[in-house]
PDB file of C-alpha atoms and ligand atoms in Angstrom:
ATOM      1  CA  MET T   1       0.000   0.000   0.000  1.00 84.00           C
ATOM      2  CA  ARG T   2       1.350   3.351  -0.884  1.00 87.00           C
ATOM      3  CA  ARG T   3       1.865   5.717   2.041  1.00 88.00           C
ATOM      4  CA  GLY T   4       2.900   9.296   2.490  1.00 82.00           C
ATOM      5  CA  VAL T   5       1.797  12.859   1.970  1.00 85.00           C
ATOM      6  CA  ALA T   6       2.037  15.256  -0.920  1.00 77.00           C
ATOM      7  CA  ASN T   7       5.430  16.875  -1.495  1.00 76.00           C
ATOM      8  CA  GLU T   8       7.269  14.281   0.601  1.00 78.00           C
ATOM      9  CA  ASP T   9       8.827  10.941  -0.180  1.00 78.00           C
ATOM     10  CA  ARG T  10       6.177   8.319  -0.614  1.00 83.00           C
ATOM     11  CA  HIS T  11       6.765   4.668   0.008  1.00 89.00           C
ATOM     12  CA  TYR T  12       4.991   1.330   0.066  1.00 93.00           C
ATOM     13  CA  ASP T  13       4.170  -0.552   3.260  1.00 94.00           C
ATOM     14  CA  ASP T  14       3.266  -4.248   3.282  1.00 96.00           C
ATOM     15  CA  PHE T  15       0.585  -5.570   5.603  1.00 97.00           C
ATOM     16  CA  GLU T  16      -0.627  -9.094   6.247  1.00 96.00           C
ATOM     17  CA  VAL T  17      -4.371  -9.292   6.817  1.00 97.00           C
ATOM     18  CA  PRO T  18      -6.276 -12.394   7.970  1.00 96.00           C
ATOM     19  CA  TYR T  19      -8.353 -13.321   4.933  1.00 95.00           C
ATOM     20  CA  GLU T  20     -11.991 -14.316   5.192  1.00 95.00           C
ATOM     21  CA  GLU T  21     -14.206 -15.228   2.270  1.00 95.00           C
ATOM     22  CA  GLY T  22     -16.271 -12.235   1.197  1.00 95.00           C
ATOM     23  CA  MET T  23     -13.998  -9.555   2.615  1.00 96.00           C
ATOM     24  CA  SER T  24     -13.700  -6.323   0.701  1.00 96.00           C
ATOM     25  CA  VAL T  25     -10.518  -4.337   0.233  1.00 97.00           C
ATOM     26  CA  LEU T  26     -12.031  -1.721   2.550  1.00 97.00           C
ATOM     27  CA  ASP T  27     -12.550  -4.415   5.202  1.00 97.00           C
ATOM     28  CA  ALA T  28      -8.828  -5.135   4.985  1.00 97.00           C
ATOM     29  CA  LEU T  29      -7.916  -1.446   5.190  1.00 97.00           C
ATOM     30  CA  ARG T  30     -10.140  -0.997   8.235  1.00 97.00           C
ATOM     31  CA  TRP T  31      -8.601  -4.106   9.825  1.00 98.00           C
ATOM     32  CA  ILE T  32      -5.120  -2.671   9.284  1.00 98.00           C
ATOM     33  CA  ARG T  33      -6.097   0.651  10.814  1.00 97.00           C
ATOM     34  CA  THR T  34      -7.714  -1.013  13.830  1.00 97.00           C
ATOM     35  CA  ASN T  35      -5.105  -3.700  14.472  1.00 98.00           C
ATOM     36  CA  VAL T  36      -1.780  -2.610  13.008  1.00 97.00           C
ATOM     37  CA  ASP T  37      -1.436   1.076  12.148  1.00 96.00           C
ATOM     38  CA  SER T  38      -3.946   3.635  13.387  1.00 96.00           C
ATOM     39  CA  THR T  39      -2.203   6.340  11.345  1.00 95.00           C
ATOM     40  CA  LEU T  40      -3.326   4.849   8.030  1.00 96.00           C
ATOM     41  CA  ALA T  41      -5.398   7.499   6.257  1.00 96.00           C
ATOM     42  CA  ILE T  42      -8.421   6.156   4.380  1.00 96.00           C
ATOM     43  CA  ARG T  43     -11.771   7.686   3.552  1.00 95.00           C
ATOM     44  CA  TYR T  44     -15.128   5.934   3.597  1.00 95.00           C
ATOM     45  CA  SER T  45     -18.610   6.512   4.875  1.00 93.00           C
ATOM     46  CA  CYS T  46     -21.240   3.967   3.910  1.00 91.00           C
ATOM     47  CA  ILE T  47     -18.823   0.990   4.234  1.00 85.00           C
ATOM     48  CA  ASN T  48     -20.441  -1.321   1.690  1.00 76.00           C
ATOM     49  CA  ALA T  49     -23.539   0.268   0.226  1.00 78.00           C
ATOM     50  CA  ASN T  50     -21.625   1.838  -2.659  1.00 81.00           C
ATOM     51  CA  ALA T  51     -23.559   5.019  -1.942  1.00 87.00           C
ATOM     52  CA  CYS T  52     -21.055   7.596  -0.698  1.00 90.00           C
ATOM     53  CA  LYS T  53     -18.425   7.080  -3.438  1.00 90.00           C
ATOM     54  CA  THR T  54     -15.667   8.252  -1.100  1.00 93.00           C
ATOM     55  CA  CYS T  55     -13.639   5.058  -0.844  1.00 95.00           C
ATOM     56  CA  VAL T  56     -12.284   5.061  -4.378  1.00 95.00           C
ATOM     57  CA  ALA T  57      -8.624   4.122  -4.870  1.00 96.00           C
ATOM     58  CA  LEU T  58      -6.419   2.156  -7.216  1.00 97.00           C
ATOM     59  CA  VAL T  59      -6.570  -1.560  -6.464  1.00 97.00           C
ATOM     60  CA  ASN T  60      -3.996  -3.459  -8.484  1.00 97.00           C
ATOM     61  CA  HIS T  61      -3.734  -0.373 -10.709  1.00 96.00           C
ATOM     62  CA  GLU T  62      -7.481  -0.250 -11.469  1.00 97.00           C
ATOM     63  CA  VAL T  63      -9.868   2.392 -10.158  1.00 96.00           C
ATOM     64  CA  GLU T  64     -12.157   0.640  -7.674  1.00 96.00           C
ATOM     65  CA  TYR T  65     -14.522   1.397  -4.854  1.00 96.00           C
ATOM     66  CA  THR T  66     -12.657  -0.365  -2.093  1.00 96.00           C
ATOM     67  CA  CYS T  67     -15.895  -1.221  -0.285  1.00 96.00           C
ATOM     68  CA  ILE T  68     -17.105  -3.418  -3.132  1.00 94.00           C
ATOM     69  CA  ALA T  69     -13.739  -4.609  -4.478  1.00 96.00           C
ATOM     70  CA  LYS T  70     -13.369  -8.170  -3.232  1.00 95.00           C
ATOM     71  CA  LEU T  71     -10.223  -9.031  -1.362  1.00 96.00           C
ATOM     72  CA  THR T  72      -8.450 -11.999  -2.906  1.00 94.00           C
ATOM     73  CA  PRO T  73      -5.798 -14.201  -1.336  1.00 94.00           C
ATOM     74  CA  GLY T  74      -2.301 -13.111  -2.264  1.00 94.00           C
ATOM     75  CA  VAL T  75      -0.681  -9.750  -2.770  1.00 95.00           C
ATOM     76  CA  ILE T  76      -2.733  -6.736  -3.783  1.00 96.00           C
ATOM     77  CA  THR T  77      -1.557  -3.185  -4.258  1.00 97.00           C
ATOM     78  CA  VAL T  78      -3.637  -0.248  -3.082  1.00 97.00           C
ATOM     79  CA  GLU T  79      -2.716   3.294  -4.089  1.00 96.00           C
ATOM     80  CA  PRO T  80      -4.357   6.729  -4.028  1.00 95.00           C
ATOM     81  CA  LEU T  81      -5.977   8.066  -7.180  1.00 94.00           C
ATOM     82  CA  PRO T  82      -3.154   9.410  -9.344  1.00 92.00           C
ATOM     83  CA  LYS T  83      -4.978  12.378 -10.879  1.00 90.00           C
ATOM     84  CA  ARG T  84      -6.188  13.874  -7.612  1.00 90.00           C
ATOM     85  CA  ARG T  85      -4.186  15.967  -5.185  1.00 90.00           C
ATOM     86  CA  LEU T  86      -2.826  13.658  -2.507  1.00 92.00           C
ATOM     87  CA  ILE T  87      -3.654  14.547   1.070  1.00 93.00           C
ATOM     88  CA  ARG T  88      -2.184  11.510   2.855  1.00 94.00           C
ATOM     89  CA  ASP T  89      -1.884   7.784   2.190  1.00 95.00           C
ATOM     90  CA  LEU T  90      -5.052   6.806   0.270  1.00 96.00           C
ATOM     91  CA  VAL T  91      -6.921  10.064   0.833  1.00 95.00           C
ATOM     92  CA  THR T  92      -7.067  12.460  -2.079  1.00 93.00           C
ATOM     93  CA  ASP T  93      -8.821  15.770  -2.589  1.00 91.00           C
ATOM     94  CA  THR T  94     -12.405  15.212  -3.685  1.00 82.00           C
ATOM     95  CA  VAL T  95     -13.163  18.735  -4.894  1.00 77.00           C
ATOM     96  CA  PRO T  96     -12.206  19.459  -8.500  1.00 69.00           C
ATOM     97  CA  ASP T  97      -9.873  22.465  -8.860  1.00 70.00           C
ATOM     98  CA  GLU T  98     -12.461  24.400 -10.921  1.00 75.00           C
ATOM     99  CA  GLU T  99     -14.947  24.201  -8.026  1.00 75.00           C
ATOM    100  CA  LYS T 100     -12.603  25.657  -5.415  1.00 72.00           C
ATOM    101  CA  LEU T 101     -12.962  29.242  -4.301  1.00 70.00           C
TER     102      LEU T 101
HETATM  103  S1  FES X   1     -17.626   3.387   1.410  1.00 70.21           S
HETATM  104 FE1  FES X   1     -19.299   4.343   0.426  1.00 70.21          FE
HETATM  105  S2  FES X   1     -19.088   3.824  -1.664  1.00 70.21           S
HETATM  106 FE2  FES X   1     -17.466   2.801  -0.665  1.00 70.21          FE
END
């Protein structure tokens, strides 16, 4: 998973998550934040209703809603959206530049 903030060195951290059938990528991210690293920055609201659209990230280099992207056994890569301003870790700016005052 890519970590870091804008304008600083970014790096990848590896995490091992106990896999359960049916888990989403967001479930894994929440598990990491609860059990391993509380500083991990992620954004979500509805958790798995695919209603808030805030949990979007790159999962294995594809744009996905992490709450509905199924976790699979093995290595997956999660990164922030590349065309949005990075805030920290997986959190990017959600307001388009043309809508900012
Ligand atoms: S957490 Fe709401 S759409 Fe993913």
